[in-house]
XYZ file of C-alpha atoms in Angstrom:
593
model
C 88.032 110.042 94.000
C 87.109 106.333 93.120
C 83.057 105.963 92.151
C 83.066 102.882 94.039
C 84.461 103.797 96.869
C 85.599 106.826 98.564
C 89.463 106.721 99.333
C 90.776 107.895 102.278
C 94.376 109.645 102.597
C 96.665 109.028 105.680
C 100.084 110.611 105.391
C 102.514 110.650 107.596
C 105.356 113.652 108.027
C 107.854 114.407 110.665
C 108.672 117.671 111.181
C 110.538 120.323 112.819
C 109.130 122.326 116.136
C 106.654 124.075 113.522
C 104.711 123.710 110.367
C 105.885 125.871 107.546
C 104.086 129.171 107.496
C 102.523 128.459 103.721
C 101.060 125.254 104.855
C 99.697 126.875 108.489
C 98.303 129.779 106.383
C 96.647 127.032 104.306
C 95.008 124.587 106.811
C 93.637 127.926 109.469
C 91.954 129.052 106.475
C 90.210 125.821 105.698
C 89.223 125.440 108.912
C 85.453 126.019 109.704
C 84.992 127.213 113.913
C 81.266 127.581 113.240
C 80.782 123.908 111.928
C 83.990 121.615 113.009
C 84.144 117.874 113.522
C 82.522 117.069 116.410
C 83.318 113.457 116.938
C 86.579 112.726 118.618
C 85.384 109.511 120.037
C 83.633 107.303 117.735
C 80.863 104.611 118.936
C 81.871 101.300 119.056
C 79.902 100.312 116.038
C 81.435 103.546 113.914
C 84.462 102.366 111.424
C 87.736 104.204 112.601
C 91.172 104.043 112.279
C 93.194 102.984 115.714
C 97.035 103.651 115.163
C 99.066 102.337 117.887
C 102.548 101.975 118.258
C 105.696 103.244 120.444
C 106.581 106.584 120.239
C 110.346 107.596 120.135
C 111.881 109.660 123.341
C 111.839 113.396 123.087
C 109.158 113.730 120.444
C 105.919 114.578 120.016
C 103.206 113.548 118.025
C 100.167 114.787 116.521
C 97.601 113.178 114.733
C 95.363 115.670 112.320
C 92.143 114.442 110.517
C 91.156 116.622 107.218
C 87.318 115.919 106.584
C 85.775 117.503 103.630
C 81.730 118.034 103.680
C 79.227 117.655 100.668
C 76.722 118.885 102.885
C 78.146 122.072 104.099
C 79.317 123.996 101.098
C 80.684 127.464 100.325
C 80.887 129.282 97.080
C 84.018 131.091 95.150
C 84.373 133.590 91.900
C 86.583 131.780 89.475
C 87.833 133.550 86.558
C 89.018 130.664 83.909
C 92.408 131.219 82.552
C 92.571 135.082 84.165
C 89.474 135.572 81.558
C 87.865 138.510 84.387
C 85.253 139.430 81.655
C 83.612 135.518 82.227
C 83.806 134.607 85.896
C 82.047 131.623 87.351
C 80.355 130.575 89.966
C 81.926 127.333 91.621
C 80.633 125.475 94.991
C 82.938 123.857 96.987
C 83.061 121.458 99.962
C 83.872 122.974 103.153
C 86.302 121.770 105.474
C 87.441 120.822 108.892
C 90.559 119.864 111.038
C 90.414 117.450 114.164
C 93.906 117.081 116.006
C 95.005 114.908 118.892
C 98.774 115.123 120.100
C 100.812 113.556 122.775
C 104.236 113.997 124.155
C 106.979 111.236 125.131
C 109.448 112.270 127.911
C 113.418 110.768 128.453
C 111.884 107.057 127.379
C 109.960 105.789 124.910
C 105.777 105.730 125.192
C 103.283 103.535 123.954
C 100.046 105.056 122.565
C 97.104 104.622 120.826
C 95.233 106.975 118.818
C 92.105 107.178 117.125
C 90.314 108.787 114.173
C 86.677 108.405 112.794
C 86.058 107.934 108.860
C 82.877 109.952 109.390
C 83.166 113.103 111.515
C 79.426 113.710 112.365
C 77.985 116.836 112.910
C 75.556 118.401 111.083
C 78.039 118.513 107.954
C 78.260 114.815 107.839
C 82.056 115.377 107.664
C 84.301 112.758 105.715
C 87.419 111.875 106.610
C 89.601 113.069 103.733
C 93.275 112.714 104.884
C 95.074 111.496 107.997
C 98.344 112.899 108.884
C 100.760 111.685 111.416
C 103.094 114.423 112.330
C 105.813 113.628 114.088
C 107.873 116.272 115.735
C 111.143 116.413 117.729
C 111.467 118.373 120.666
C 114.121 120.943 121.433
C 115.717 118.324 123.611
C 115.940 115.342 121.217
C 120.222 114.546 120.416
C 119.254 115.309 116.693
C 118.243 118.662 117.624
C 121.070 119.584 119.606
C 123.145 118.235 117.170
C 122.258 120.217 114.268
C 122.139 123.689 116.251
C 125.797 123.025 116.903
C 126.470 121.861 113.566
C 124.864 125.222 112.280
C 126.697 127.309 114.717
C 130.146 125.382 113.291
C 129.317 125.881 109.407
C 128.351 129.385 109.864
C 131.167 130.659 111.178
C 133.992 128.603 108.476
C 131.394 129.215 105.437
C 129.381 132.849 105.807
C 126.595 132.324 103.130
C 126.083 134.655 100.132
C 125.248 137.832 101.929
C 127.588 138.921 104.279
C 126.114 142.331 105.471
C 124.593 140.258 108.288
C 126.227 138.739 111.337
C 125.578 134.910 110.689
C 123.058 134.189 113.746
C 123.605 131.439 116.345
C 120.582 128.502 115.517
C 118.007 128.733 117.935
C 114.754 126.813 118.205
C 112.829 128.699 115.687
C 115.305 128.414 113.351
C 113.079 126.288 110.483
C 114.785 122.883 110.511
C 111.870 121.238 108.809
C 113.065 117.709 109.640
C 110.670 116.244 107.846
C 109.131 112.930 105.762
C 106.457 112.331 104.676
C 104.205 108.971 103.854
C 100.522 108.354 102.249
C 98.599 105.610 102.687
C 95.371 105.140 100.857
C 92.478 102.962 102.511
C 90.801 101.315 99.010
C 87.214 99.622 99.465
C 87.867 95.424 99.033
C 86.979 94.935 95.506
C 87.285 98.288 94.201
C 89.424 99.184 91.222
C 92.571 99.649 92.786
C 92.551 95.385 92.984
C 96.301 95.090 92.120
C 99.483 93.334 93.842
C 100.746 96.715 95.007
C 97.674 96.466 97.821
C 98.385 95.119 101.246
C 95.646 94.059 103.770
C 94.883 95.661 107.048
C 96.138 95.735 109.906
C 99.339 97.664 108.620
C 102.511 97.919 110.168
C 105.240 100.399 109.714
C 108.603 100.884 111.044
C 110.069 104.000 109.857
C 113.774 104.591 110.842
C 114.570 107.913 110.431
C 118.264 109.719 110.141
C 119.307 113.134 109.162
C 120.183 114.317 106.330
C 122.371 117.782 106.928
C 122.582 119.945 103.558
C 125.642 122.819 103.268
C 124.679 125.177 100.529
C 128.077 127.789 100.477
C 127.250 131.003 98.783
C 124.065 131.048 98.867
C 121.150 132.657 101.372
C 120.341 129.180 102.793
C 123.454 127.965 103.667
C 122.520 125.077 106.393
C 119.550 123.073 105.770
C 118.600 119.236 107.805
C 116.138 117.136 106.746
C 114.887 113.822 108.343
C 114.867 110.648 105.714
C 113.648 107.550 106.063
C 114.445 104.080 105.207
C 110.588 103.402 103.895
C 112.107 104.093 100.267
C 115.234 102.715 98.198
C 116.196 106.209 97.114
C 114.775 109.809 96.699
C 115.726 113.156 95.905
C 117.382 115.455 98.499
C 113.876 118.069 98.740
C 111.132 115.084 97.514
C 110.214 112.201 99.917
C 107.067 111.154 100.005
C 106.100 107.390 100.048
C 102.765 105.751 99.336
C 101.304 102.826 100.371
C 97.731 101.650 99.458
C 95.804 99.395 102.435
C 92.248 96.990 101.626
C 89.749 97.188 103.932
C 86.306 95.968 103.732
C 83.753 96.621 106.064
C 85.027 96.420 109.454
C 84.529 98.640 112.485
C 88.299 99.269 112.816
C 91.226 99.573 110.564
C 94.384 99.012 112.288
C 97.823 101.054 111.821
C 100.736 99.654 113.886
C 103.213 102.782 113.694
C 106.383 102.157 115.885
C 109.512 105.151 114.665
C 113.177 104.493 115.281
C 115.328 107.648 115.310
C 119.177 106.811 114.519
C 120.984 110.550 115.846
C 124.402 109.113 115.260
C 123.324 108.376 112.078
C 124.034 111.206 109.363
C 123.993 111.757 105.836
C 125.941 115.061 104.591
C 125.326 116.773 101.074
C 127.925 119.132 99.649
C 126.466 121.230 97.153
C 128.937 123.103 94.903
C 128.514 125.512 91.590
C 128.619 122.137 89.409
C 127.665 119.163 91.157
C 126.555 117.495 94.392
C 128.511 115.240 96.353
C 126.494 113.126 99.061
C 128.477 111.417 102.288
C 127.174 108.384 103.935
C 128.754 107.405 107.812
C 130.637 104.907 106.337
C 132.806 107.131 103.831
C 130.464 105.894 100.778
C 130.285 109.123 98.574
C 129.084 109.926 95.145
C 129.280 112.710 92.736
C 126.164 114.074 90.871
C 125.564 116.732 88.543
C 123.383 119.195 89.925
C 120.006 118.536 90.324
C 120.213 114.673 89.937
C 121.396 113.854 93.230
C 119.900 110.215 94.851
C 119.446 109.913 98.531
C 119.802 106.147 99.373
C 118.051 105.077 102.411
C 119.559 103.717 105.355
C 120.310 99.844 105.329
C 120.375 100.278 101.952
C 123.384 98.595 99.811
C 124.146 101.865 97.954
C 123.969 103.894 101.254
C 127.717 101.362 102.637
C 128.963 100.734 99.537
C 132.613 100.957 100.952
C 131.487 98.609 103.728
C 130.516 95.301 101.362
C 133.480 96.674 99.389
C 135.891 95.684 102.729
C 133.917 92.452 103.511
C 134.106 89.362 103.230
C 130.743 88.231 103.956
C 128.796 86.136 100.840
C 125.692 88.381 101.379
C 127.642 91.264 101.521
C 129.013 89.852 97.975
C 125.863 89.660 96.253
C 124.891 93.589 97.548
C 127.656 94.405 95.735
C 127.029 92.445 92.613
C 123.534 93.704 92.460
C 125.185 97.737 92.711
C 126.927 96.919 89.743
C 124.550 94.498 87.613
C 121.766 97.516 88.518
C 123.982 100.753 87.549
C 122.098 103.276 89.718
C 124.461 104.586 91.718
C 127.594 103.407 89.772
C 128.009 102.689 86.124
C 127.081 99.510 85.368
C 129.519 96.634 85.133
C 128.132 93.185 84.339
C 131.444 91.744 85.065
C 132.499 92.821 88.126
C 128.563 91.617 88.874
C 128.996 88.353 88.058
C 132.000 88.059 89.712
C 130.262 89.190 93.221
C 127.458 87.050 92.847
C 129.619 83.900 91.616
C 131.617 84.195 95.186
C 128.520 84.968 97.040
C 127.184 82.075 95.350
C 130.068 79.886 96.329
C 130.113 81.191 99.687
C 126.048 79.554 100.327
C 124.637 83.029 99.187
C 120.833 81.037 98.433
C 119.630 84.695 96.100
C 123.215 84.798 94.395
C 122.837 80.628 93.622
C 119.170 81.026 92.374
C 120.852 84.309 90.149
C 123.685 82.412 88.864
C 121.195 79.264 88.191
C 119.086 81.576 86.352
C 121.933 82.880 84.289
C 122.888 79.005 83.147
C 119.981 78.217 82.162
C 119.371 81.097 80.173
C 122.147 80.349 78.569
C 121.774 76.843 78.040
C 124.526 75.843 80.309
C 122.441 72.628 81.237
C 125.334 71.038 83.441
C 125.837 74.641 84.968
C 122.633 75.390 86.028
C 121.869 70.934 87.458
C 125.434 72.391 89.381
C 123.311 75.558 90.977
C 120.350 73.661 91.639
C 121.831 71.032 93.602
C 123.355 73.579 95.631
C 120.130 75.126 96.371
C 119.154 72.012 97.367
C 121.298 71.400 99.366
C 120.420 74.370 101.482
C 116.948 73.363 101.802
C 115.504 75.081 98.812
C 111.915 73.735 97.861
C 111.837 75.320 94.486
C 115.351 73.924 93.693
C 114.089 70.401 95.149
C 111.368 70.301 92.855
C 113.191 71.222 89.988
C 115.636 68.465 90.459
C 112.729 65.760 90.391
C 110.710 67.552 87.633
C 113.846 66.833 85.122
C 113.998 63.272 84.880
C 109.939 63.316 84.600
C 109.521 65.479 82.031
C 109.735 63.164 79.418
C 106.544 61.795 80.305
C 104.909 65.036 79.415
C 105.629 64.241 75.813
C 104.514 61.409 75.760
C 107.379 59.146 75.715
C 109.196 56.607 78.491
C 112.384 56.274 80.003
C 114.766 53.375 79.874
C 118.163 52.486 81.308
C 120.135 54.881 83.314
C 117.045 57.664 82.925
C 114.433 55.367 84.227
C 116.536 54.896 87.405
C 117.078 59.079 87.838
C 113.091 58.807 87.131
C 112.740 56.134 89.847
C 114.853 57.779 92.473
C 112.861 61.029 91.837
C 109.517 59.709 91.696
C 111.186 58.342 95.312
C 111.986 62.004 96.598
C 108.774 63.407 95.211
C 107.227 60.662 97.484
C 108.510 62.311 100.686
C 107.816 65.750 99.747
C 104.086 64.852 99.327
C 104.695 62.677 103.093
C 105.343 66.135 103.875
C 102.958 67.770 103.350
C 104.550 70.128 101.175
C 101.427 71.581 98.342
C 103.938 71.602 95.264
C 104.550 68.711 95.830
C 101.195 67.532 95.874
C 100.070 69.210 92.550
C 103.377 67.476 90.952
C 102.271 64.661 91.730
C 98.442 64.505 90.745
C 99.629 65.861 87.551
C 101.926 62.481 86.780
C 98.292 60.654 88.118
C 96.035 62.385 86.011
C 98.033 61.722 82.555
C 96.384 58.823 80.986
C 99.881 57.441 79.416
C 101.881 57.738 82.642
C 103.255 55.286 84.629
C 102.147 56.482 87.169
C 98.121 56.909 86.175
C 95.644 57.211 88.966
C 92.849 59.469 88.308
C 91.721 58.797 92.390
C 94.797 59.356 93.733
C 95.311 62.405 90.962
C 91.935 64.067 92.642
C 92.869 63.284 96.476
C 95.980 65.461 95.669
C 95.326 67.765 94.086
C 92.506 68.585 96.939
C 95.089 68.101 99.060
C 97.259 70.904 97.186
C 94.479 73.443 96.738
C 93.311 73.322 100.445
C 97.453 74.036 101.323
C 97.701 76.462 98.691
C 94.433 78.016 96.870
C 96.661 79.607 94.504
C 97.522 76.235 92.922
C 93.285 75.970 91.722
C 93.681 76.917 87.936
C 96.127 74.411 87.725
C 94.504 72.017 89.405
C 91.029 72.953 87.464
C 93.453 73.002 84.310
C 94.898 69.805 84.272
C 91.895 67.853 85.373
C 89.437 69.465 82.961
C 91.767 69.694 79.633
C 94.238 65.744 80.211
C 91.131 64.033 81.296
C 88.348 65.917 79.853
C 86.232 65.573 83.383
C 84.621 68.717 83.573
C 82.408 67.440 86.988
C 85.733 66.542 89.006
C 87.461 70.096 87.719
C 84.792 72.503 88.463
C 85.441 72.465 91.941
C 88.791 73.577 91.654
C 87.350 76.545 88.708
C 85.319 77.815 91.122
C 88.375 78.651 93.308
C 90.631 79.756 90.817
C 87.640 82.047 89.189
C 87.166 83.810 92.773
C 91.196 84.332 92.992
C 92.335 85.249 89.065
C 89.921 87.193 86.407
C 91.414 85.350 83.371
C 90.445 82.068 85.599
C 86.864 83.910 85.532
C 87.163 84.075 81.866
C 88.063 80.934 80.848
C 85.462 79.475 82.968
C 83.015 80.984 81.955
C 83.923 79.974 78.429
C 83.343 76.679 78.936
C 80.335 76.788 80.856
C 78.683 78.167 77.831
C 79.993 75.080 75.855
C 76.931 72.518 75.508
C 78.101 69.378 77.357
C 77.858 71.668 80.779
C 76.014 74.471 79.648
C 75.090 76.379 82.665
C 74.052 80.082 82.019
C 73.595 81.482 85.170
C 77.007 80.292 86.516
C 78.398 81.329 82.959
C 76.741 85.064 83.484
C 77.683 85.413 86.926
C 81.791 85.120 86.034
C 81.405 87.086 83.228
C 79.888 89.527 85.124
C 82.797 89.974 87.309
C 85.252 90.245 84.573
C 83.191 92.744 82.815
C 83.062 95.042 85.370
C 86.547 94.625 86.283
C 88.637 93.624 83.369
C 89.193 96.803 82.016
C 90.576 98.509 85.329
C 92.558 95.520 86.080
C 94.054 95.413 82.959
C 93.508 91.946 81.457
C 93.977 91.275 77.671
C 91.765 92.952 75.319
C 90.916 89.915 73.632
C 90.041 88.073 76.770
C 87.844 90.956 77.647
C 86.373 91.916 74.274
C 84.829 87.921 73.995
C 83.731 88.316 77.436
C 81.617 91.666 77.202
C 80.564 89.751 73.751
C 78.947 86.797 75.654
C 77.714 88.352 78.494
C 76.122 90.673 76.183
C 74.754 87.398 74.498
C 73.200 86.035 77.603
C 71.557 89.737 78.692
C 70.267 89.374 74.790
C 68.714 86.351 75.008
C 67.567 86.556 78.515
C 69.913 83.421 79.880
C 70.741 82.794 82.965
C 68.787 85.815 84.754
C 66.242 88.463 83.384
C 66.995 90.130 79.797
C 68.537 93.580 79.698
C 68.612 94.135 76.044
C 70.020 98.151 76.867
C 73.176 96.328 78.942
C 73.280 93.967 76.249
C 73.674 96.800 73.610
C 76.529 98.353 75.390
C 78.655 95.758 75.643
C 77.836 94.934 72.065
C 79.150 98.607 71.510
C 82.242 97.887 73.744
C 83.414 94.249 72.435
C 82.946 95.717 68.864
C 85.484 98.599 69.793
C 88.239 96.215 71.016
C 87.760 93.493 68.224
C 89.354 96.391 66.227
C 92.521 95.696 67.726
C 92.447 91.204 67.262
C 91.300 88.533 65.142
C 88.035 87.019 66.738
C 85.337 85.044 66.050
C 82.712 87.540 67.506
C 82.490 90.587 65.666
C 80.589 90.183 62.800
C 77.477 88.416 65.136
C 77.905 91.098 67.358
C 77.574 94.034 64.599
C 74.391 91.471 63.421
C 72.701 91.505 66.828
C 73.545 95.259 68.011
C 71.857 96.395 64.670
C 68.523 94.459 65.378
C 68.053 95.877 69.073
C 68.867 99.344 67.820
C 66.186 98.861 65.215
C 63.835 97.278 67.843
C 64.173 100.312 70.050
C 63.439 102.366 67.029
C-alpha cells in the first residue's frame, strides 16, 4: 500500500451461477455481522465510485465492496516457518463485505451503481477492493449452449474414470465462466506517475466469448471459460487484466462499464498427452506444447489468421505482416513481413507506409523513404507533411545557405510551412519560430519567433521544453524563455531539472524558484525513474540551498540527507559535485556533534 496514498482495488470477474466454494469459504469468514459497512448510500459530499453502464440480457450483476478497518482489529497465533516452540502474536485489520446486485431480463438494462471509498461505521471502514461480478443466468444462449455441448462430449469421450455414468450438465454443474479485471484508483501525484495511468472517468467495453476446454482422459473432461478481448493474449486458466485510473480529489470517480457477450462466438482447446491445439471460428488453429498454450483475444489478428490470409484488404495485409515480423504465434519470418506490409503499403495502408518509411530510412535508402513520405502525404499525414518541409530547411541548422535548385525546394517549403501555420496546426507553429529565432536564418524574427511559439504551446503544452529550449539556449534570452520553463517544468521532471539548473546560474539567480523545482524532482525522481545523474546533482543542490538557508528557511538535517543520497549515486558517474558535497556533509555532522 502506497505511503502517499492509499490505493484502492476494483476488479472485475464474470462468473458462472456461483462463486467457487474456496473463495465463498474465504470471503463468509472475513465477514464481520457484528460490525459491517453501514453506508450503502454515501452523502453527496462523500467521494464514491458511480459505475454505470448497460448491462447484457440474461445476466446478472453484482457489485461487492471489500473494506478493511485499522480501527477494528482482531488478533491471530502465528507460528513463523511451522517454528510451534516461538509463536507470535500478530493484529490484523478486520473486514467487511457490502454487495448490491441487479438482474437484466430478455433485453438489455441500463444501471448505475454506487460504492463509497469510506464505509463509515464505527470501524471507519476503507474501501479495499471493488469487484464487479458478472454472472449469466441459466437462460443466457451461452449457457444453454455449453450444457448441450457437455451432454455431446460426454457421451463420444467418457473421461478417465469410467465406473460412473457420465452425468447430464445441469445448472450447478461449475462452469466458472469467468474473467477477471483490476483497476487501481492512484492519488494525482503519487508515485505511480507513469504513462501506463489513464484519467478518470474510465470506460470499458469488455466483449466476452467462450472459451470451451475438452480434457479426454482425465477427471475434468469439459471445462468453459469466458475470455475477453481487454488483453492481446493469455493463458487458457490465467486472465486477469489491470488497469491503473488518477483521481484527485473529487466527490465522484466515474466507471462507464458497458459488456458485450458474443454466444456464437467460440474458442475450442484440444488438450492431448503432448500438446494443445487451440481452434478459433474462423478455422485459425495452432499447436502448443503443453503448458504454453496462448489464448488470443477476439478481434485480435492472431485470433483470424486464416481470414487476412484469404483477403485482399491492405489492412488486412499489414495484420498479417505484423504476425510474422512479431513471431508470437508463428515463427518469425521477416520476409514474408515485409512483403505484407510492402502491399499493404501500396494498397494506402497509412501504419504499413509509415513502417516501410521507417525501414528506408534506417537503412539509408534516402530516395526510398522521400518515396514513403510523399505517400503519407498524400493521405493527409501531418507528421509526413512536416517531414517533407523540414528536409530542404535543414541546412540552415548548420549554419549554411541554399542556392540553385535547393533554395527553390527551400522556397516552396518555407511556402507549405506557411499554410500549415494559416492552419492552425501547433507543429507547425514551433517549426516555424524555430527558423525565426536562429540569428543566421533567413528567415530571423525574434517577434514573430515568440508570437509562435505562444501560439504552439497554448495548442499543444507538450511542445514547452522546446519552446523554453530553443529560445533560452539560440538566443540566450532567459526573460522571454522562462515562460515557456515554467510549463514544461510542471509537465516533464528532467524539464524541472534543467530549470532549476539554470536558475541557480548568476545572471537569473532566483533561489526560491530554483528550490521549489528541485523540490519536486527530489521527491519524485527516484520513483519515476529519471537518470541518476540528473537526480544525484539535483538532491546535491537542493541540499545546497537547505544548507545555506536560500530560497526558504535552512534545514541543515534535510540538507544532510540528501548530501548522504547524491554522494551514493555519484558512485555510479563523473560529476562535478561530490567532493563539495563529502566537504559540506562532514562540517554539519561535526556541527551536530
Amino acid at each position: 500500500m502506497s505511503s502517499i496514498s492509499k490505493l484502492v482495488w476494483l476488479s472485475l470477474c464474470v462468473s458462472s451461477f456461483f462463486s467457487a466454494p474456496v473463495w465463498a469459504g474465504f470471503w463468509d469468514n472475513l465477514w464481520q455481522p457484528e460490525q459491517p459497512v453501514d453506508q450503502t448510500t454515501p452523502p453527496k459530499n462523500a467521494q464514491r465510485f458511480e459505475i454505470s453502464g448497460t448491462l447484457p440480457a440474461y445476466t446478472q450483476l453484482e457489485l461487492v465492496g471489500y473494506y478493511t478497518s485499522s480501527v477494528c482489529t482482531r488478533k491471530e497465533i502465528r507460528f513463523p516457518n511451522g517454528d510451534i516452540a516461538n509463536p507470535y502474536r500478530a493484529t490484523l485489520n478486520k473486514s467487511s463485505v457490502l454487495r448490491q446486485s441487479l438482474e437484466s431480463g430478455a433485453v438489455v438494462k441500463p444501471f448505475s451503481l454506487v460504492l463509497a471509498l469510506q464505509g463509515g461505521g464505527d470501524c471507519d471502514w476503507q474501501l479495499e477492493d471493488l469487484v464487479l461480478d458478472l454472472t449469466l443466468v441459466p437462460s443466457h444462449p451461452i449457457w444453454q449452449k455449453v450444457k448441450s455441448l457437455k451432454d455431446e462430449y460426454l457421451q463420444t469421450s467418457p473421461p478417465l474414470t469410467p465406473s460412473k455414468p457420465a452425468a447430464k450438465a445441469s445448472p450447478h454443474d461449475g462452469f466458472y465462466l469467468s474473467q477477471e479485471l483490476t483497476i487501481e484508483p492512484v492519488l494525482a501525484g503519487s508515485e505511480e506517475d507513469t504513462n501506463l495511468v489513464s484519467a478518470l472517468p474510465l470506460s470499458l467495453n469488455p466483449v466476452y466469448y467462450p472459451v470451451v476446454i475438452y480434457s479426454p482422459k482425465t477427471d475434468s473432461a469439459f471445462e468453459v471459460q469466458l475470455k475477453s478481448n481487454l488483453q492481446s493474449t493469455s493463458s487458457l486458466w490465467s486472465s486477469t487484466a489491470t488497469q491503473m485510473v488518477r483521481f484527485d480529489k473529487d466527490a465522484v470517480l466515474r466507471v462507464e462499464f458497458n459488456p458485450e457477450i458474443l454466444p456464437d462466438y467460440q474458442v475450442n482447446v484440444w488438450r492431448q498427452p503432448d500438446h494443445i491445439s487451440v481452434h478459433y471460428p474462423d478455422g485459425t488453429e495452432y499447436r502448443y506444447p503443453r503448458g504454453d498454450a496462448r489464448l488470443y483475444a477476439y478481434g485480435k489478428p492472431e485470433s483470424r489468421l486464416n481470414t487476412l490470409s484469404a483477403s485482399t484488404k491492405a489492412e488486412d495485409k499489414r495484420l498479417l505482416a505484423q504476425i510474422y515480423w512479431a513471431g508470437y504465434a508463428l515463427a518469425k519470418d521477416e520476409e514474408k513481413a515485409r512483403k505484407f506490409y510492402r502491399e499493404a503499403a501500396e494498397g494506402d495502408d497509412l501504419i504499413a507506409i509509415q513502417w516501410m518509411q521507417s525501414q528506408a530510412a534506417y537503412a539509408g535508402e534516402v530516395e526510398q523513404s522521400r518515396y514513403w513520405l510523399q505517400r503519407a502525404a498524400r493521405l493527409g499525414n501531418m507528421e509526413a507533411k512536416l517531414e517533407l518541409i523540414r528536409q530542404p530547411l535543414e541546412v540552415i541548422l548548420r549554419g549554411k545557405l541554399n542556392t540553385a535548385e535547393a533554395k527553390s525546394a527551400e522556397v516552396k517549403a518555407w511556402e507549405q510551412l506557411n499554410v500549415l501555420v494559416n492552419q492552425g496546426v501547433p507543429e507547425a507553429m514551433g517549426m516555424m519560430a524555430l527558423y525565426q529565432v536562429l540569428p543566421w536564418s533567413p528567415y530571423y524574427n525574434a517577434t514573430a519567433a515568440l508570437a509562435n511559439y505562444r501560439l504552439s504551446v497554448q495548442a499543444d503544452p507538450a511542445l514547452a521544453l522546446s519552446a523554453a529550449s530553443d529560445y533560452y539556449y539560440l538566443l540566450e534570452d532567459f526573460e522571454q524563455s522562462q515562460e515557456f520553463w515554467e510549463i514544461a517544468a510542471k509537465r516533464d521532471l528532467y524539464a524541472a531539472a534543467e530549470y532549476a539548473d539554470i536558475l541557480l546560474k548568476p545572471a537569473q539567480r532566483n533561489p526560491l524558484r530554483a528550490r521549489y523545482w528541485l523540490d519536486k524532482v527530489a521527491s519524485q525522481g527516484e520513483k519515476q525513474g529519471i537518470q541518476q545523474d540528473v537526480l544525484g546533482l539535483a538532491y546535491f543542490q537542493l541540499a545546497s540551498l537547505l544548507d545555506a538557508g536560500e530560497g526558504g528557511e535552512a534545514d541543515p538535517k534535510r540538507a544532510q540527507i540528501l548530501y548522504q543520497q547524491s554522494l551514493v549515486l555519484a558512485e555510479r558517474f563523473s560529476n562535478d559535485y561530490a567532493a563539495q558535497a563529502k566537504e559540506r556533509l562532514k562540517s554539519l555532522e561535526e556541527r551536530r556533534l
